[in-house]
Coordinates of C-alpha atoms in Angstrom, one line a residue:
M1110 CA 93.7 39.0 -14.3
A1111 CA 93.2 42.6 -16.0
V1112 CA 96.3 45.3 -14.5
N1113 CA 95.2 48.9 -15.7
R1114 CA 98.3 50.0 -18.0
S1115 CA 99.3 52.7 -16.4
T1116 CA 98.9 50.9 -12.7
V1117 CA 101.9 48.7 -14.9
V1118 CA 104.1 51.6 -15.8
H1119 CA 103.8 52.6 -12.3
A1120 CA 105.4 49.5 -10.8
L1121 CA 108.4 48.9 -13.1
G1122 CA 108.9 52.9 -12.8
E1123 CA 109.0 52.3 -8.5
L1124 CA 111.2 49.6 -9.5
A1125 CA 112.9 51.1 -11.4
A1126 CA 114.1 53.9 -9.1
D1127 CA 115.2 51.4 -6.3
G1128 CA 117.3 49.8 -9.0
L1129 CA 115.5 46.2 -9.2
V1130 CA 115.1 47.3 -13.4
E1131 CA 116.1 48.3 -15.7
S1132 CA 114.8 49.3 -19.3
A1133 CA 117.2 49.5 -23.1
V1134 CA 115.9 49.6 -26.4
G1135 CA 115.9 46.0 -28.1
R1136 CA 115.7 45.2 -25.1
G1137 CA 112.6 46.0 -23.1
T1138 CA 112.7 46.2 -19.3
V1139 CA 115.4 43.6 -17.8
V1140 CA 115.9 42.9 -13.6
A1141 CA 118.9 44.4 -13.6
N1142 CA 122.2 42.2 -12.4
S1143 CA 122.6 43.6 -9.1
T1144 CA 119.8 42.5 -7.7
W1145 CA 120.8 39.9 -5.4
N1146 CA 123.3 42.3 -4.7
L1147 CA 121.4 45.1 -4.1
L1148 CA 118.6 42.8 -1.5
A1149 CA 121.5 41.6 0.5
G1150 CA 122.9 44.8 1.1
T1151 CA 119.4 46.5 2.8
R1152 CA 119.7 48.0 5.9
Q1153 CA 119.5 46.1 8.2
P1154 CA 117.2 47.8 11.6
D1155 CA 119.6 48.9 14.6
W1156 CA 119.2 45.8 16.5
G1157 CA 122.1 47.0 18.2
R1158 CA 119.8 49.8 19.9
Y1159 CA 116.8 49.1 20.7
V1160 CA 119.0 45.9 23.0
S1161 CA 120.6 48.4 25.1
S1162 CA 117.6 50.7 25.2
G1163 CA 115.7 47.7 27.2
A1164 CA 113.3 48.0 30.4
Y1165 CA 114.9 44.7 31.9
R1166 CA 118.1 44.4 33.3
P1167 CA 120.8 42.7 31.6
N1168 CA 122.5 39.7 33.8
L1169 CA 125.4 40.3 35.3
S1170 CA 128.5 39.4 33.4
L1171 CA 129.5 35.9 35.6
I1172 CA 126.2 34.8 36.3
R1173 CA 126.1 34.7 32.4
R1174 CA 128.5 32.7 32.1
I1175 CA 128.0 30.2 34.3
N1176 CA 124.5 29.6 32.7
E1177 CA 126.5 28.2 29.2
A1178 CA 128.2 27.0 31.3
E1179 CA 126.1 24.8 33.5
P1180 CA 124.4 22.4 30.6
D1181 CA 128.8 21.1 29.9
P1182 CA 127.9 17.3 31.8
S1183 CA 132.2 17.8 31.7
L1184 CA 132.1 19.9 33.9
I1185 CA 132.1 19.3 38.0
R1186 CA 129.7 22.0 39.5
L1187 CA 130.3 23.5 42.7
G1188 CA 127.6 26.6 43.5
T1189 CA 125.1 25.5 41.5
G1190 CA 121.4 26.0 43.9
E1191 CA 119.5 22.2 43.0
L1192 CA 119.2 18.7 43.5
S1193 CA 121.0 16.4 41.3
P1194 CA 118.7 14.2 39.6
E1195 CA 119.8 10.9 41.1
L1196 CA 117.3 12.4 43.5
L1197 CA 114.5 13.9 41.5
P1198 CA 111.8 12.1 42.0
S1199 CA 111.0 11.8 38.2
T1200 CA 109.8 7.9 37.7
R1201 CA 106.9 8.5 40.4
I1202 CA 106.1 12.6 39.2
A1203 CA 104.5 9.6 35.6
E1204 CA 103.8 6.9 37.6
L1205 CA 100.9 10.0 39.1
L1206 CA 100.7 11.4 35.6
A1207 CA 99.7 8.2 34.7
G1208 CA 97.2 6.8 36.9
S1209 CA 95.6 10.4 38.9
V1210 CA 94.2 10.1 41.8
S1211 CA 91.6 13.7 42.2
G1212 CA 90.5 14.0 39.0
P1213 CA 90.7 14.4 35.1
L1214 CA 93.8 16.4 33.8
S1215 CA 92.7 20.1 31.9
L1216 CA 94.4 21.0 29.8
G1217 CA 92.0 24.5 29.7
Y1218 CA 93.5 27.6 30.8
P1219 CA 93.5 27.3 34.7
E1220 CA 91.6 30.2 37.7
P1221 CA 93.6 33.2 37.7
K1222 CA 94.7 31.9 41.2
G1223 CA 95.8 28.9 38.9
S1224 CA 94.3 25.2 40.2
Y1225 CA 91.9 24.8 42.8
P1226 CA 92.9 21.0 43.6
L1227 CA 96.4 22.9 44.1
R1228 CA 96.0 26.3 46.3
E1229 CA 94.0 23.3 48.3
A1230 CA 96.7 21.1 48.7
L1231 CA 98.5 24.0 49.9
S1232 CA 96.7 25.3 52.2
S1233 CA 96.3 22.3 54.3
Y1234 CA 100.3 21.2 53.3
L1235 CA 101.1 25.3 54.8
Q1236 CA 98.8 24.8 57.9
R1237 CA 101.6 22.0 58.7
K1238 CA 103.8 24.5 58.9
G1239 CA 101.6 27.0 60.7
I1240 CA 99.8 29.0 58.4
S1241 CA 96.5 29.7 58.5
A1242 CA 95.7 30.0 54.6
S1243 CA 92.7 29.8 52.7
P1244 CA 92.9 29.4 48.4
S1245 CA 91.5 31.6 48.2
S1246 CA 94.1 33.8 49.4
I1247 CA 97.5 31.5 47.3
L1248 CA 98.1 32.4 43.7
I1249 CA 100.4 29.8 41.9
V1250 CA 103.0 31.9 40.1
S1251 CA 105.5 29.4 38.1
G1252 CA 108.8 29.6 40.4
A1253 CA 109.5 32.5 43.8
L1254 CA 111.2 34.4 40.6
Q1255 CA 107.8 35.5 39.1
G1256 CA 106.1 36.3 42.6
L1257 CA 108.7 38.9 42.8
Q1258 CA 108.0 39.9 39.5
L1259 CA 104.2 40.4 40.3
I1260 CA 104.9 42.2 43.8
S1261 CA 107.8 44.5 41.7
L1262 CA 104.5 45.2 38.6
G1263 CA 101.6 45.3 41.1
L1264 CA 102.5 46.8 44.7
L1265 CA 105.1 49.3 44.3
R1266 CA 106.3 52.3 42.2
P1267 CA 109.3 53.1 40.6
G1268 CA 111.9 54.4 42.6
S1269 CA 110.6 52.0 45.8
V1270 CA 113.6 51.0 47.9
I1271 CA 114.0 47.6 49.7
L1272 CA 115.3 47.0 51.9
A1273 CA 117.8 43.3 52.2
E1274 CA 119.8 41.0 54.1
N1275 CA 123.7 41.2 52.7
P1276 CA 124.4 39.4 51.1
T1277 CA 121.1 38.4 49.2
Y1278 CA 119.1 36.9 46.6
L1279 CA 118.1 40.2 45.3
N1280 CA 121.8 40.7 43.7
S1281 CA 122.2 37.7 41.8
V1282 CA 118.2 38.9 39.5
H1283 CA 117.0 42.3 38.8
V1284 CA 113.5 42.1 39.3
F1285 CA 113.1 44.8 41.6
Q1286 CA 116.0 47.0 40.0
S1287 CA 114.7 46.2 36.3
A1288 CA 111.6 48.0 37.7
G1289 CA 113.4 50.7 39.4
M1290 CA 113.6 49.4 42.4
E1291 CA 116.8 50.5 45.2
L1292 CA 118.1 47.9 47.4
R1293 CA 119.1 49.2 51.2
T1294 CA 121.5 47.1 52.9
V1295 CA 120.2 45.6 57.0
P1296 CA 122.3 45.3 58.8
M1297 CA 122.4 42.0 60.2
D1298 CA 124.2 39.8 63.4
G1299 CA 124.5 36.1 64.1
D1300 CA 120.9 36.1 64.1
G1301 CA 120.2 37.7 61.4
I1302 CA 118.3 40.9 60.7
R1303 CA 118.1 43.0 63.1
P1304 CA 115.2 44.6 64.3
D1305 CA 116.0 48.2 65.8
A1306 CA 117.7 48.3 62.4
V1307 CA 114.4 48.1 60.3
G1308 CA 112.3 52.0 61.3
R1309 CA 115.1 53.4 61.4
L1310 CA 115.7 52.9 57.5
M1311 CA 112.0 52.5 57.1
R1312 CA 112.0 56.4 57.8
Q1313 CA 116.0 57.3 56.1
H1314 CA 114.5 56.2 53.1
G1315 CA 111.4 55.6 52.2
A1316 CA 111.6 51.8 52.3
S1317 CA 107.9 50.5 50.9
L1318 CA 108.5 46.3 52.5
L1319 CA 111.5 44.5 53.3
Y1320 CA 112.7 41.2 52.2
T1321 CA 113.7 38.6 53.5
N1322 CA 114.9 35.0 53.3
P1323 CA 114.8 33.5 57.5
T1324 CA 115.5 29.9 55.9
Y1325 CA 119.1 28.3 55.1
R1326 CA 119.5 31.8 53.5
N1327 CA 120.4 32.4 49.5
P1328 CA 123.7 32.7 49.8
T1329 CA 124.7 31.8 53.1
G1330 CA 123.4 29.3 54.6
G1331 CA 122.2 30.9 57.9
M1332 CA 119.1 30.5 60.0
M1333 CA 117.0 33.7 61.8
T1334 CA 116.8 32.5 65.2
L1335 CA 112.7 32.2 66.5
K1336 CA 113.1 34.5 68.9
R1337 CA 114.7 37.7 65.7
R1338 CA 112.0 36.8 63.7
E1339 CA 108.9 37.6 67.0
S1340 CA 111.2 40.9 67.2
L1341 CA 111.7 41.4 63.8
M1342 CA 107.4 40.4 63.3
Q1343 CA 107.1 43.5 66.0
A1344 CA 109.4 45.8 65.0
C1345 CA 108.1 45.7 61.4
A1346 CA 103.6 45.9 63.0
E1347 CA 105.0 48.8 64.5
A1348 CA 106.8 50.1 61.2
R1349 CA 103.5 48.9 59.6
L1350 CA 106.3 47.5 57.0
P1351 CA 104.6 44.5 54.8
V1352 CA 107.3 41.6 54.0
V1353 CA 107.5 39.7 51.4
E1354 CA 108.8 36.5 52.8
D1355 CA 111.0 33.8 50.9
D1356 CA 110.5 30.1 52.3
A1357 CA 112.2 27.6 50.0
Y1358 CA 114.6 26.3 51.7
G1359 CA 112.2 25.9 54.7
D1360 CA 111.0 22.0 54.0
L1361 CA 115.3 20.7 53.7
W1362 CA 115.7 20.4 57.5
L1363 CA 118.8 18.5 57.4
D1364 CA 119.3 17.6 61.8
E1365 CA 116.1 19.5 63.9
P1366 CA 112.8 21.5 61.9
P1367 CA 113.1 25.0 61.7
P1368 CA 111.4 28.1 63.2
S1369 CA 107.8 28.9 62.4
P1370 CA 107.7 31.4 58.7
L1371 CA 107.5 34.2 60.4
K1372 CA 104.2 34.2 58.0
S1373 CA 102.8 31.7 61.3
L1374 CA 104.0 34.8 63.5
D1375 CA 102.1 37.6 61.9
S1376 CA 98.6 38.7 62.9
Q1377 CA 98.3 42.4 60.6
G1378 CA 99.0 40.6 57.5
L1379 CA 102.1 42.3 57.5
V1380 CA 103.8 39.4 55.8
L1381 CA 103.6 37.7 51.7
H1382 CA 105.4 34.1 52.2
M1383 CA 107.0 32.4 49.3
G1384 CA 107.2 29.5 48.6
S1385 CA 108.7 26.4 45.2
M1386 CA 108.9 23.4 44.8
S1387 CA 112.3 24.5 43.0
K1388 CA 114.0 23.2 45.3
S1389 CA 112.4 20.5 47.3
L1390 CA 110.7 18.2 43.9
G1391 CA 111.5 19.8 41.2
P1392 CA 113.2 23.4 39.5
G1393 CA 111.2 22.0 35.5
L1394 CA 108.2 22.6 37.5
R1395 CA 108.1 26.3 37.5
I1396 CA 105.7 25.4 41.0
G1397 CA 105.5 28.3 43.6
W1398 CA 103.4 29.7 45.0
I1399 CA 102.2 33.5 47.7
A1400 CA 99.9 33.4 50.7
G1401 CA 99.0 36.5 51.4
P1402 CA 96.1 38.4 52.0
E1403 CA 93.4 38.0 49.8
P1404 CA 92.8 41.5 47.7
V1405 CA 97.0 41.6 47.7
I1406 CA 97.0 38.0 46.0
E1407 CA 93.4 39.3 43.7
R1408 CA 95.5 41.8 42.2
L1409 CA 98.4 39.9 41.6
A1410 CA 96.5 37.5 40.0
D1411 CA 95.3 39.5 37.6
I1412 CA 99.0 40.8 36.4
K1413 CA 99.4 37.1 36.2
M1414 CA 97.2 36.1 33.3
Q1415 CA 97.6 39.6 32.2
T1416 CA 101.4 38.8 31.1
D1417 CA 101.1 34.6 30.6
Y1418 CA 97.0 33.4 30.9
G1419 CA 98.4 30.9 33.5
S1420 CA 100.8 28.5 35.0
S1421 CA 101.0 25.3 33.5
T1422 CA 98.0 22.8 34.5
L1423 CA 100.2 20.1 33.8
S1424 CA 102.0 20.9 37.4
Q1425 CA 99.3 22.0 38.9
H1426 CA 98.4 18.8 38.3
A1427 CA 100.7 17.2 39.0
V1428 CA 102.0 18.6 42.3
A1429 CA 98.3 18.8 43.6
E1430 CA 98.0 14.8 43.0
W1431 CA 102.4 14.7 44.4
L1432 CA 100.7 17.1 47.6
A1433 CA 97.4 15.1 47.9
T1434 CA 99.0 11.9 47.4
G1435 CA 101.2 12.2 51.1
C1436 CA 103.7 11.5 48.5
H1437 CA 105.4 14.8 49.4
E1438 CA 106.2 14.2 52.6
E1439 CA 107.9 10.8 52.2
H1440 CA 109.7 12.1 49.3
L1441 CA 111.4 14.7 51.8
S1442 CA 112.4 12.3 54.5
F1443 CA 114.7 9.9 51.6
L1444 CA 115.7 13.9 49.9
R1445 CA 117.1 15.2 54.1
G1446 CA 118.5 11.6 54.2
K1447 CA 120.5 12.5 50.7
L1448 CA 121.1 15.7 52.0
R1449 CA 123.5 15.3 54.8
E1450 CA 124.8 12.6 53.4
R1451 CA 126.2 14.7 50.7
R1452 CA 126.7 17.8 53.4
G1453 CA 128.9 14.9 55.5
I1454 CA 131.2 14.8 52.3
A1455 CA 131.4 18.3 51.4
L1456 CA 132.4 19.0 55.0
E1457 CA 134.9 16.8 55.1
A1458 CA 136.7 17.7 51.7
L1459 CA 136.8 20.3 53.4
E1460 CA 138.5 19.9 56.3
A1461 CA 140.7 17.9 54.4
S1462 CA 142.0 20.3 51.4
F1463 CA 140.6 24.0 53.0
S1464 CA 141.5 23.8 57.4
D1465 CA 144.0 26.7 56.5
L1466 CA 142.2 28.2 53.5
A1467 CA 139.3 28.5 54.8
D1468 CA 136.5 29.1 57.1
W1469 CA 133.3 28.1 57.1
T1470 CA 130.3 26.6 58.6
M1471 CA 127.9 23.8 58.9
P1472 CA 124.6 24.4 57.6
R1473 CA 121.9 22.7 59.6
G1474 CA 119.5 22.9 56.1
G1475 CA 119.4 24.1 52.6
F1476 CA 121.8 23.4 50.0
Y1477 CA 124.7 26.0 50.7
I1478 CA 128.2 26.8 52.3
W1479 CA 129.9 29.7 52.4
L1480 CA 133.2 29.3 52.2
R1481 CA 135.1 33.0 53.6
L1482 CA 138.9 32.4 51.9
R1483 CA 141.5 33.5 55.0
K1484 CA 142.7 35.9 52.0
P1485 CA 141.5 38.6 48.5
L1486 CA 141.1 37.2 45.5
D1487 CA 139.7 38.3 41.8
M1488 CA 137.1 36.6 41.9
G1489 CA 137.2 37.0 37.8
R1490 CA 140.4 35.4 37.6
L1491 CA 139.7 32.5 40.0
F1492 CA 136.0 31.8 37.9
E1493 CA 138.1 31.6 34.9
T1494 CA 141.2 29.1 36.0
A1495 CA 138.9 26.6 38.5
L1496 CA 136.5 26.7 35.2
Q1497 CA 140.3 25.4 32.9
A1498 CA 140.6 23.2 35.2
G1499 CA 136.5 21.5 35.0
V1500 CA 135.3 23.7 38.1
L1501 CA 132.6 25.8 38.6
L1502 CA 131.8 28.0 40.6
N1503 CA 129.6 30.5 42.6
P1504 CA 132.1 33.4 43.9
G1505 CA 130.8 35.1 46.4
S1506 CA 130.9 38.1 44.4
I1507 CA 127.4 37.4 42.8
Y1508 CA 125.3 38.2 45.7
D1509 CA 127.2 41.0 46.8
R1510 CA 129.2 43.6 44.1
E1511 CA 131.8 44.3 46.5
D1512 CA 132.9 40.3 47.1
R1513 CA 136.8 39.3 47.8
Q1514 CA 136.5 36.3 49.7
H1515 CA 133.5 34.0 50.0
L1516 CA 132.3 31.0 47.7
R1517 CA 128.8 29.9 47.8
L1518 CA 129.4 25.7 47.5
S1519 CA 126.3 23.8 47.1
Y1520 CA 126.4 20.0 48.2
S1521 CA 123.1 18.7 46.7
F1522 CA 124.6 18.8 41.8
A1523 CA 127.0 17.5 42.1
S1524 CA 127.6 13.4 42.3
L1525 CA 129.9 12.6 45.6
S1526 CA 133.1 11.3 43.9
Q1527 CA 132.8 14.6 42.6
L1528 CA 132.8 16.8 45.8
R1529 CA 135.8 15.3 46.7
E1530 CA 137.8 15.6 42.9
G1531 CA 136.6 19.0 43.0
L1532 CA 137.2 20.4 46.0
A1533 CA 141.3 20.2 46.2
V1534 CA 141.2 20.9 42.9
L1535 CA 139.1 24.0 44.3
S1536 CA 141.9 24.0 46.9
S1537 CA 145.2 24.0 45.2
L1538 CA 143.8 26.5 43.1
I1539 CA 143.2 28.7 45.7
R1540 CA 146.9 28.1 46.7
S1541 CA 148.0 29.5 43.3
L1542 CA 146.9 32.5 42.2
T1543 CA 148.2 32.9 46.5
A1544 CA 151.1 32.1 46.2
P1545 CA 153.3 34.5 46.7

């Protein structure tokens, strides 16, 4: 290919100016000996500045430590909020996909609100909970966490105030905080959120919505009574305060079914009801949903399409088949039996090793026991000491920054023998750390 001489001369001049070539009489123009050093020494962008400038707030350092440690198979995971692999119906899901009943699997983009067969199955599922939600008023999301993110992006302005229980799961994730929202604590008692405080706090702080996890709450395992739910819904209706109801654990009752969801008591379209398959079927499926007024669902569906163009069609198909064929109720019955057994072992181990160290109440469902140590501890030190001893914990400070007396214990992941061993090791460590 012909190149104009002046172009070559100009290019060589640019290379010489950058120190990449050098010219000498009798040798012509050659690559400089320092070329590789120059290339290696090229300054990189200041990525540290970019990393620190991102809008999304970094995870708590303690949560990052937990996330890094969880893949280690040698650890006894006493705080993990998910089901043990032995409790997940992986084989049955694979068999279901291999012999699909309701129709062929589509690998194309889903509808904005998600797979219609799945939304139809969820509509029937929610009806059994007393919630009337048509398929058009349900949005499929990639887990409840994405539901919260869509709500923060689509319904709230930066600076909005969110009322929430304390301790709360929201303190362990930065979905609202990263969107510029502010969390405010709502007073509580043994029955749940105090309704008399809702209107006052809304007026005082200009609150935009109330977030609540009323059934087997994360992290305490507590449950709001039916009477309190009715009073709370009345207070929110009078204040015209929207409610986000996180019902991730509602199916996991162990002794008797819980009170009706808040959404079932909602006659004014106040409640956005969030559910998930992560706690009962499998966190890797990444399938959750939001049920609410259609204009809200359409707004959130539009944002979801802008951010990820829909949740996995394979996961949606699997869950739709799972619900439509009646497998879910059978699996929940199996799961409740296993969780009852695990809860019993955990309570026995606590009675044996912690009766003089801590207080707790028996959870009626869900995964968690909220252990209150009688003496405050440096939770960071306890976490690191336990980790060195092979036990992974979830300190209460994750859910309430000022907490120095609680641990969220989970009986859903560790094996029965690990529950016994891990709690015995933990009690010994606490005794050594609190010894005079």
